[in-house]
Coordinates of C-alpha atoms in Angstrom, one line a residue:
Chain S
X9 CA -43.7 -7.1 59.3
X10 CA -40.5 -6.6 57.3
X11 CA -37.2 -6.3 59.4
X12 CA -36.7 -2.8 58.1
X13 CA -40.1 -1.7 59.6
X14 CA -39.3 -3.5 62.9
X15 CA -35.9 -1.8 63.2
X16 CA -37.6 1.6 62.5
X17 CA -40.3 0.9 65.1
X18 CA -37.7 -0.1 67.6
X19 CA -35.6 3.0 67.0
X20 CA -38.6 5.3 67.1
X21 CA -39.4 3.9 70.6
X22 CA -35.8 4.3 71.8
X23 CA -35.1 7.8 70.6
X24 CA -37.0 9.6 73.4
X25 CA -35.8 7.3 76.2
X26 CA -32.1 7.6 75.1
X27 CA -32.4 11.4 74.9
X28 CA -34.0 11.7 78.4
X29 CA -33.7 9.0 81.0
X30 CA -37.1 10.1 82.5
X31 CA -39.0 9.5 79.3
X32 CA -41.2 6.3 79.2
X33 CA -41.3 3.7 76.5
X34 CA -44.5 3.9 74.4
X35 CA -46.9 0.9 74.1
X36 CA -45.1 -1.7 71.9
X37 CA -45.6 -5.2 70.6
X38 CA -44.2 -7.7 73.0
X39 CA -41.2 -8.5 70.8
X40 CA -40.2 -4.9 70.3
X41 CA -40.8 -4.1 74.0
X42 CA -38.4 -6.9 75.0
X43 CA -35.7 -5.5 72.7
X44 CA -36.3 -1.9 73.9
X45 CA -36.0 -3.1 77.6
X46 CA -32.7 -4.6 76.7
X47 CA -31.6 -1.3 75.1
X48 CA -32.5 0.6 78.3
X49 CA -30.1 -1.7 80.2
X50 CA -27.4 -1.0 77.7
X51 CA -27.5 2.7 78.7
X52 CA -25.2 1.5 81.5
X53 CA -22.8 -0.1 79.1
X54 CA -19.2 1.0 79.9
X55 CA -17.3 2.9 77.2
X56 CA -14.6 0.7 75.7
X57 CA -12.0 3.5 75.8
X58 CA -12.6 3.8 79.6
X59 CA -12.2 0.1 80.1
X60 CA -8.9 0.0 78.2
X61 CA -7.5 3.2 79.7
X62 CA -8.2 2.0 83.3
X63 CA -6.5 -1.3 82.6
X64 CA -3.5 0.6 81.3
X65 CA -3.5 2.8 84.4
X66 CA -3.6 -0.2 86.7
X67 CA -0.9 -1.9 84.8
X68 CA 1.3 1.1 85.1
X69 CA 0.5 1.4 88.8
X70 CA 1.3 -2.3 89.3
X71 CA 4.6 -1.9 87.5
X72 CA 5.5 1.1 89.7
X73 CA 4.6 -0.7 92.9
X74 CA 6.5 -3.7 91.8
X75 CA 9.5 -1.5 91.0
X76 CA 9.2 0.2 94.4
X77 CA 8.9 -3.1 96.2
X78 CA 11.8 -4.8 94.6
X79 CA 14.9 -2.8 94.1
X80 CA 15.4 0.9 93.4
X81 CA 16.0 1.7 89.7
X82 CA 19.0 3.6 90.8
X83 CA 20.8 2.5 94.0
X84 CA 20.4 5.0 96.8
X85 CA 17.5 6.9 95.2
X86 CA 13.8 6.7 95.9
X87 CA 11.3 7.3 93.1
X88 CA 11.3 11.1 93.6
X89 CA 14.4 13.2 93.9
X90 CA 13.8 16.9 94.3
X91 CA 16.0 18.9 91.8
X92 CA 16.9 22.4 93.0
X93 CA 18.1 24.6 90.1
X94 CA 19.5 27.9 91.5
X95 CA 22.3 30.4 90.8
X96 CA 23.6 30.0 94.3
X97 CA 24.2 26.2 93.8
X98 CA 27.7 26.2 95.3
X99 CA 26.7 28.1 98.4
X100 CA 23.7 25.8 98.7
X101 CA 25.9 22.7 98.6
X102 CA 28.0 24.3 101.4
X103 CA 24.9 25.1 103.4
X104 CA 23.4 21.6 103.3
X105 CA 26.7 20.1 104.3
X106 CA 27.1 22.5 107.3
X107 CA 23.5 22.6 108.4
X108 CA 22.3 19.1 107.7
X109 CA 25.6 17.0 107.5
X110 CA 24.8 16.2 103.8
X111 CA 27.2 14.0 101.9
X112 CA 28.0 14.1 98.2
X113 CA 29.1 16.9 95.9
X114 CA 29.4 18.1 92.3
X115 CA 29.4 15.3 89.7
X116 CA 29.7 17.3 86.5
X117 CA 27.9 19.7 84.3
X118 CA 24.1 19.4 84.1
X119 CA 21.9 19.3 81.0
X120 CA 20.5 22.8 81.7
X121 CA 23.9 24.5 82.2
X122 CA 26.0 24.8 85.3
X123 CA 27.0 22.2 87.8
X124 CA 25.1 19.1 88.7
X125 CA 25.5 17.8 92.3
X126 CA 23.8 15.0 94.2
X127 CA 23.6 15.2 98.0
X128 CA 22.5 12.6 100.5
X129 CA 20.5 14.2 103.3
X130 CA 19.2 11.7 105.9
X131 CA 18.0 8.7 103.9
X132 CA 17.1 10.8 100.8
X133 CA 18.8 12.3 97.8
X134 CA 18.5 15.9 96.6
X135 CA 19.9 17.1 93.3
X136 CA 21.3 20.6 93.1
X137 CA 22.2 22.2 89.8
X138 CA 23.0 25.6 88.3
X139 CA 25.4 28.1 89.6
X140 CA 26.4 31.3 87.8
X141 CA 26.0 29.4 84.4
X142 CA 22.4 28.4 85.0
X143 CA 20.6 29.1 81.7
X144 CA 17.0 28.8 83.0
X145 CA 14.8 30.5 85.6
X146 CA 15.9 29.4 89.0
X147 CA 13.5 27.0 90.7
X148 CA 14.0 26.9 94.5
X149 CA 11.7 24.6 96.4
X150 CA 10.2 23.7 99.7
X151 CA 11.3 20.5 101.4
X152 CA 10.0 18.8 104.6
X153 CA 13.0 17.4 106.4
X154 CA 12.5 14.9 109.3
X155 CA 15.3 14.9 111.8
X156 CA 15.8 13.3 115.2
X157 CA 16.1 16.7 116.9
X158 CA 14.3 19.6 115.3
X159 CA 15.7 22.3 117.7
X160 CA 19.3 21.3 117.2
X161 CA 19.0 21.1 113.4
X162 CA 17.2 24.5 113.3
X163 CA 20.0 26.1 115.3
X164 CA 22.7 24.6 113.0
X165 CA 20.7 25.9 109.9
X166 CA 20.6 29.4 111.4
X167 CA 24.4 29.2 112.2
X168 CA 25.0 28.1 108.6
X169 CA 23.4 31.2 107.2
X170 CA 19.6 30.4 106.9
X171 CA 16.9 32.9 107.8
X172 CA 14.3 31.8 110.3
X173 CA 10.7 31.6 109.0
X174 CA 9.3 29.8 112.1
X175 CA 11.0 28.9 115.4
X176 CA 10.6 25.3 116.7
X177 CA 7.2 24.6 118.2
X178 CA 4.9 21.6 118.8
X179 CA 2.2 21.4 116.2
X180 CA -1.3 20.0 116.6
X181 CA -0.6 17.3 114.1
X182 CA 2.0 15.6 116.3
X183 CA 5.3 17.1 114.9
X184 CA 7.7 19.5 116.5
X185 CA 8.5 21.8 113.6
X186 CA 10.5 24.8 112.5
X187 CA 11.1 26.5 109.2
X188 CA 14.1 28.3 107.6
X189 CA 14.9 29.8 104.3
X190 CA 18.4 29.2 102.9
X191 CA 20.7 31.4 100.8
X192 CA 19.1 30.3 97.6
X193 CA 15.5 30.9 98.7
X194 CA 14.6 27.3 99.4
X195 CA 12.3 26.6 102.4
X196 CA 13.2 23.8 104.8
X197 CA 10.5 22.6 107.1
X198 CA 12.6 20.9 109.8
X199 CA 10.4 18.5 111.8
X200 CA 10.6 15.8 114.4
X201 CA 7.7 13.4 114.5
X202 CA 6.8 13.2 118.3
X203 CA 5.1 9.9 118.7
X204 CA 7.2 6.9 117.6
X205 CA 10.1 7.2 115.2
X206 CA 11.2 10.7 114.2
X207 CA 10.1 10.0 110.6
X208 CA 6.4 9.2 110.3
X209 CA 5.8 5.6 109.1
X210 CA 6.0 5.2 105.3
X211 CA 7.8 8.5 104.7
X212 CA 11.5 9.3 104.1
X213 CA 13.7 12.0 105.6
X214 CA 13.0 14.5 102.7
X215 CA 9.8 15.1 100.9
X216 CA 8.8 17.9 98.6
X217 CA 6.1 20.2 100.1
X218 CA 4.0 22.1 97.6
X219 CA 1.8 25.1 98.5
X220 CA -0.7 25.8 95.7
X221 CA -3.8 27.6 94.6
X222 CA -6.1 24.8 93.6
X223 CA -4.4 21.8 95.3
X224 CA -7.3 19.5 94.7
X225 CA -7.3 19.9 91.0
X226 CA -3.6 19.3 90.9
X227 CA -4.1 16.1 92.8
X228 CA -6.7 15.0 90.4
X229 CA -4.3 15.8 87.5
X230 CA -1.4 13.9 89.1
X231 CA -3.5 10.9 89.8
X232 CA -4.4 10.7 86.1
X233 CA -1.1 11.8 84.7
X234 CA 1.4 10.0 86.9
X235 CA -0.6 7.4 88.8
X236 CA 0.0 9.3 92.1
X237 CA -1.9 7.8 95.0
X238 CA -3.6 10.0 97.6
X239 CA -2.7 8.7 101.0
X240 CA -4.4 11.4 103.2
X241 CA -6.3 14.6 102.8
X242 CA -7.2 17.1 105.6
X243 CA -9.6 19.8 104.6
X244 CA -9.2 23.4 105.9
X245 CA -12.3 25.1 107.3
X246 CA -12.6 27.2 104.1
X247 CA -13.0 24.0 102.0
X248 CA -9.4 24.1 100.6
X249 CA -6.9 21.4 101.4
X250 CA -4.9 22.1 104.6
X251 CA -2.6 19.1 104.0
X252 CA -2.5 16.1 101.7
X253 CA 0.1 13.3 101.4
X254 CA 0.6 11.6 98.1
X255 CA 2.6 8.6 97.1
X256 CA 4.4 7.9 93.9
X257 CA 6.4 4.6 93.8
X258 CA 8.7 4.5 96.8
X259 CA 8.3 8.2 97.6
X260 CA 5.8 10.5 99.2
X261 CA 5.3 14.3 98.8
X262 CA 2.8 16.7 100.3
X263 CA 0.7 19.7 99.4
X264 CA -1.6 22.2 100.8
X265 CA -3.3 25.4 100.0
X266 CA -1.0 28.5 99.6
X267 CA -1.5 30.9 102.5
X268 CA 0.5 33.7 104.3
X269 CA 4.2 33.2 103.8
X270 CA 3.7 29.7 102.2
X271 CA 3.2 30.6 98.6
X272 CA 3.6 28.5 95.4
X273 CA 7.1 27.5 94.6
X274 CA 7.0 25.4 91.4
X275 CA 9.3 22.5 91.8
X276 CA 11.4 20.2 89.7
X277 CA 10.9 16.5 90.4
X278 CA 13.3 13.9 89.1
X279 CA 11.6 10.5 88.9
X280 CA 13.3 7.2 88.4
X281 CA 10.7 5.1 86.6
X282 CA 10.7 1.8 84.8
X283 CA 9.5 3.3 81.5
X284 CA 10.0 7.0 80.8
X285 CA 8.4 6.9 77.4
X286 CA 5.2 5.4 78.7
X287 CA 4.9 7.8 81.6
X288 CA 5.6 10.7 79.2
X289 CA 2.8 9.6 76.9
X290 CA 0.4 9.1 79.8
X291 CA 1.2 12.5 81.2
X292 CA 0.6 14.2 77.9
X293 CA -2.7 12.4 77.5
X294 CA -3.8 13.8 80.8
X295 CA -3.0 17.3 79.7
X296 CA 0.6 17.9 80.8
X297 CA 2.7 20.2 78.7
X298 CA 5.8 18.7 77.1
X299 CA 9.1 20.1 78.2
X300 CA 11.4 17.5 76.6
X301 CA 10.5 14.5 74.4
X302 CA 12.0 11.1 75.5
X303 CA 15.7 10.9 74.5
X304 CA 18.7 8.9 75.4
X305 CA 21.1 11.0 77.5
X306 CA 24.9 10.7 77.3
X307 CA 25.0 9.7 81.0
X308 CA 23.2 6.5 80.2
X309 CA 19.5 7.3 81.0
X310 CA 16.5 7.8 78.9
X311 CA 14.8 11.1 80.0
X312 CA 11.6 13.0 79.2
X313 CA 10.1 15.9 80.9
X314 CA 6.7 17.6 81.3
X315 CA 5.2 20.6 83.1
X316 CA 2.0 20.2 85.1
X317 CA -0.8 22.9 85.3
X318 CA 0.7 24.4 88.5
X319 CA 4.1 24.9 86.7
X320 CA 6.0 22.0 88.4
X321 CA 8.4 20.2 86.1
X322 CA 8.5 16.4 86.2
X323 CA 11.6 14.7 84.7
X324 CA 11.1 11.0 84.0
X325 CA 14.4 9.0 83.9
X326 CA 14.9 5.4 83.2
X327 CA 18.4 4.4 84.0
X328 CA 20.2 2.2 81.5
X329 CA 22.8 -0.4 82.3
X330 CA 25.5 2.2 81.4
X331 CA 24.3 5.0 83.6
X332 CA 27.2 6.7 85.2
X333 CA 27.4 8.6 88.5
Chain C
X15 CA -18.7 -28.3 90.5
X16 CA -18.2 -25.6 87.9
X17 CA -18.6 -23.0 90.6
X18 CA -15.9 -24.8 92.7
X19 CA -13.5 -24.8 89.9
X20 CA -14.1 -21.1 89.2
X21 CA -13.6 -20.3 92.9
X22 CA -10.4 -22.3 93.0
X23 CA -9.2 -20.4 89.8
X24 CA -10.1 -17.1 91.3
X25 CA -8.3 -17.9 94.5
X26 CA -5.2 -18.7 92.6
X27 CA -5.5 -15.5 90.6
X28 CA -5.9 -13.4 93.7
X29 CA -2.8 -15.1 95.3
X30 CA -0.8 -14.6 92.2
X31 CA -1.7 -10.9 92.1
X32 CA -0.8 -10.6 95.8
X33 CA 2.6 -12.0 95.0
X34 CA 3.0 -10.0 91.8
X35 CA 0.8 -6.9 91.3
X36 CA 1.3 -7.1 87.5
X37 CA -1.1 -10.1 87.5
X38 CA -3.9 -7.8 88.8
X39 CA -5.0 -7.3 85.1
X40 CA -6.5 -10.7 85.1
X41 CA -8.6 -10.0 88.1
X42 CA -9.6 -6.7 86.5
X43 CA -10.8 -8.3 83.3
X44 CA -12.7 -10.9 85.3
X45 CA -14.5 -8.4 87.5
X46 CA -14.8 -5.2 85.5
X47 CA -18.3 -5.8 84.2
X48 CA -19.7 -6.8 87.6
X49 CA -18.3 -3.6 89.2
X50 CA -19.4 -1.4 86.4
X51 CA -22.9 -2.9 86.5
X52 CA -23.0 -2.0 90.2
X53 CA -21.8 1.6 90.1
X54 CA -23.9 3.6 87.7
X55 CA -27.1 2.8 89.7
X56 CA -25.5 4.6 92.7
X57 CA -24.2 7.8 91.1
X58 CA -25.6 10.6 89.0
X59 CA -23.8 10.4 85.7
X60 CA -21.6 8.3 83.4
X61 CA -18.6 10.6 84.4
X62 CA -19.1 9.8 88.0
X63 CA -19.6 6.1 87.3
X64 CA -16.2 6.1 85.6
X65 CA -14.5 8.0 88.4
X66 CA -15.9 5.7 91.0
X67 CA -15.1 2.5 89.0
X68 CA -11.5 3.7 88.5
X69 CA -11.2 4.5 92.2
X70 CA -12.5 1.1 93.2
X71 CA -9.9 -0.8 91.1
X72 CA -7.1 1.6 92.2
X73 CA -8.0 1.0 95.8
X74 CA -8.3 -2.7 95.2
X75 CA -4.8 -2.8 93.7
X76 CA -3.3 -0.9 96.6
X77 CA -5.1 -2.9 99.3
X78 CA -4.8 -6.3 97.6
X79 CA -2.0 -7.5 99.9
X80 CA -4.4 -7.1 102.9
X81 CA -7.2 -9.1 101.2
X82 CA -7.9 -12.3 103.0
X83 CA -9.6 -15.2 101.2
X84 CA -12.8 -16.1 103.2
X85 CA -14.6 -18.2 100.7
X86 CA -16.7 -15.3 99.2
X87 CA -16.1 -14.3 95.6
X88 CA -13.5 -11.6 95.0
X89 CA -16.3 -9.5 93.4
X90 CA -18.0 -9.2 96.9
X91 CA -14.8 -7.5 98.2
X92 CA -14.8 -5.2 95.2
X93 CA -18.4 -4.3 95.6
X94 CA -17.9 -3.4 99.2
X95 CA -15.1 -1.0 98.1
X96 CA -17.5 0.2 95.4
X97 CA -20.3 0.8 98.0
X98 CA -17.9 3.0 100.1
X99 CA -16.4 4.8 97.1
X100 CA -19.9 5.6 95.7
X101 CA -20.9 7.0 99.1
X102 CA -17.7 9.1 99.3
X103 CA -18.5 10.4 95.8
X104 CA -22.0 11.4 96.9
X105 CA -20.6 13.2 99.9
X106 CA -17.9 15.0 97.8
X107 CA -20.6 16.0 95.3
X108 CA -22.5 17.5 98.2
X109 CA -25.6 15.4 97.4
X110 CA -27.7 13.4 99.6
X111 CA -27.1 9.7 99.0
X112 CA -29.4 8.2 96.4
X113 CA -29.9 5.3 98.7
X114 CA -32.6 6.2 101.3
X115 CA -30.9 3.9 103.9
X116 CA -28.7 5.6 106.4
X117 CA -25.8 3.6 105.2
X118 CA -25.6 2.2 101.7
X119 CA -26.1 -1.5 102.3
X120 CA -23.3 -3.9 101.7
X121 CA -23.9 -6.0 98.6
X122 CA -24.7 -9.2 100.5
X123 CA -27.6 -7.5 102.3
X124 CA -28.8 -5.3 99.5
X125 CA -32.1 -5.9 97.7
X126 CA -31.9 -9.3 96.0
X127 CA -33.8 -7.9 92.9
X128 CA -31.2 -5.2 92.5
X129 CA -28.3 -7.7 92.7
X130 CA -30.1 -9.9 90.1
X131 CA -30.5 -6.8 87.8
X132 CA -26.8 -6.0 88.2
X133 CA -25.7 -9.5 87.5
X134 CA -27.9 -9.5 84.4
X135 CA -26.3 -6.2 83.3
X136 CA -22.8 -7.6 83.8
X137 CA -23.7 -10.7 81.7
X138 CA -25.2 -8.4 79.1
X139 CA -21.9 -6.3 79.0
X140 CA -20.0 -9.5 78.5
X141 CA -22.3 -10.7 75.7
X142 CA -21.8 -7.4 73.8
X143 CA -18.1 -8.3 73.5
X144 CA -19.2 -11.5 71.7
X145 CA -21.4 -9.8 69.1
X146 CA -20.2 -9.7 65.4
X147 CA -17.9 -6.7 65.0
X148 CA -20.3 -4.4 63.1
X149 CA -23.1 -5.0 65.6
X150 CA -20.8 -4.5 68.5
X151 CA -19.6 -1.2 67.1
X152 CA -23.1 0.1 66.7
X153 CA -24.1 -1.0 70.2
X154 CA -21.0 0.7 71.7
X155 CA -21.4 3.9 69.8
X156 CA -25.1 4.1 70.3
X157 CA -25.4 3.2 74.0
X158 CA -22.0 3.6 75.6
X159 CA -20.9 6.7 73.6
X160 CA -24.5 7.9 73.5
X161 CA -24.4 8.9 69.8
X162 CA -27.4 9.5 67.5
X163 CA -28.2 7.1 64.6
X164 CA -27.1 9.9 62.3
X165 CA -23.7 10.3 64.0
X166 CA -23.2 6.5 64.1
X167 CA -24.0 6.2 60.4
X168 CA -21.5 9.0 59.6
X169 CA -18.8 7.4 61.7
X170 CA -19.3 3.9 60.2
X171 CA -19.9 5.1 56.7
X172 CA -23.2 3.3 56.5
X173 CA -26.8 4.5 55.9
X174 CA -29.0 5.3 58.8
X175 CA -31.3 2.5 57.8
X176 CA -28.4 0.0 57.9
X177 CA -27.4 1.2 61.4
X178 CA -30.9 0.8 62.6
X179 CA -30.9 -2.7 61.3
X180 CA -27.6 -3.5 62.9
X181 CA -29.0 -2.1 66.2
X182 CA -32.1 -4.3 65.8
X183 CA -30.1 -7.4 65.0
X184 CA -27.6 -6.8 67.9
X185 CA -30.5 -6.5 70.4
X186 CA -32.1 -9.7 69.0
X187 CA -28.8 -11.5 69.4
X188 CA -28.3 -10.3 72.9
X189 CA -31.8 -11.4 73.8
X190 CA -31.4 -14.9 72.4

C-alpha cells in the first residue's frame, strides 16, 4: 500500500481516540496498530512550552535562593522591605522611634513625591514615604512585629499615640499577641513567640501581614509571578485560609482571609532582587499589571514595579555598584 | 559498568547542585521526562499533570540540601515526592484517589508493569527530541498541544496530507 494510504489509515484510526480517551482503536493491520499504540502513549507527551517555562522558574528560584544564602543585595536589608506611603509620614517616623525604638530617618525625596525614610525595627527595615507632598493614594499596611516582650511594647505603642485593636493575650498558635493602629492607619500585630526564641525560627522581626478575599488564588498567582514558596497553610473551618506563611528569598510574609476588623490593606513591597528586568517580565507573563517598566534610577538601582490582582504593589530593585543611601 | 558511571555522574551532579542550586537545571533536564511520564497516570488532566510536575521540582529544589545519597537513583527520590504531590492534588481536588490502594504506593513497590510503561514513555519523550525538526514539530503540536491535523497544517503552512505523512514517518522513526 502506498505511504499516503497508510498515513491516511493511521490518522483515521487516531482521530477518535485523540478526541476521546475512552474511545477504542479499531481493528488494524499489525504495522498500523503498532504505530497507533505508540501514538496513544504520546498523549502523555509534555508540552515544550511547559518544560522550558518550568526550567526558567527553577533557575530563577535557584538564583533567588543563592542570593539569599550568600550576601544581601543591599547590606542590612532582607529580600522584602515593606514600603509605607502615607501623608502622616513624619508623625509615623516619630511613632516608630518612640514605640519601637526604631533607628534611621529621612534620606531624601522619594520617587512618588514627599520624603523617603528608612527605619530599622528589630532586625528588619521598613521604608516610610510621603508626607504632605504625597502624590498618590496613601497605602498604609499591616505588619507582624515580633518582640521579646509583647505587653511592654504594646504599652509603649499606646503611650506613643496608637489606638488599641486587641489587648495582649495568649493565642492558640503559640504566640502572645496584641494589635494596635498607628496615627497613619497602619496595623501592628505585636507578638512574642512563646516557645523558644521570641521570633519563630526562619522569620524576621517584621513581616507583612495581608488579609484578603481570595487568599489562595493570590498565593497561586505569587508562586507563578514571583517564585514565592508556600511554607505553611492552615485552613479555616469555612474552607478559606486562616493563615499561610510564604517565603521569598530571605524574607517571609503572611496572609489570611479578611474577617471582622482585619480587612484588605493593599501593601507596597520593595524587593531587592538579582535581576529586576527578569522578575518584571515573569510577573507580567503571570498576569501582573505593569506599574513601571524597568528603568535605571538616579540613586543607582534598576527598578520596575507591578500590581498583583489584590492591588498590592511590588517594586523590584536591583542595586547597582553606585547605589547611594 | 555504564550504570556505575551514570550513577557516579549523577551523584556528582546532585552534590554540585547541593553546593550551588544554580546547577539544579542539569538534574532537571536529566529527570524531567521520567517524572513527567509518572505524573499524568495519577491525575485527571494535562493541567493537573503540569501543576504536579512543577510542584515536584520546586519541592525538590527547596529540599535538595536535605537529600542524602543512599545509592538509589535521584529519580526515585523525585518519584517519591511526585507520589505525595499527586496524592495532595487529588485531595485538594476533592476526588478519591485514582489508586485503589489506601496509600499510593511508593515507586519501588508499585506495579512493575506500570514502572516499565513509565520508563518506556520517558524514553519515548526523549526520542521525540531526536526526531528531524519537521516531524518533531508535528508530534508536539498533534499530541502535546492536542491540535487537529487541520490546525497543525495551518500552523506549519503545509497540506493536511503532508502533515499526516510527517505524523506517520515520525511514528515509524520512534518505533524503530
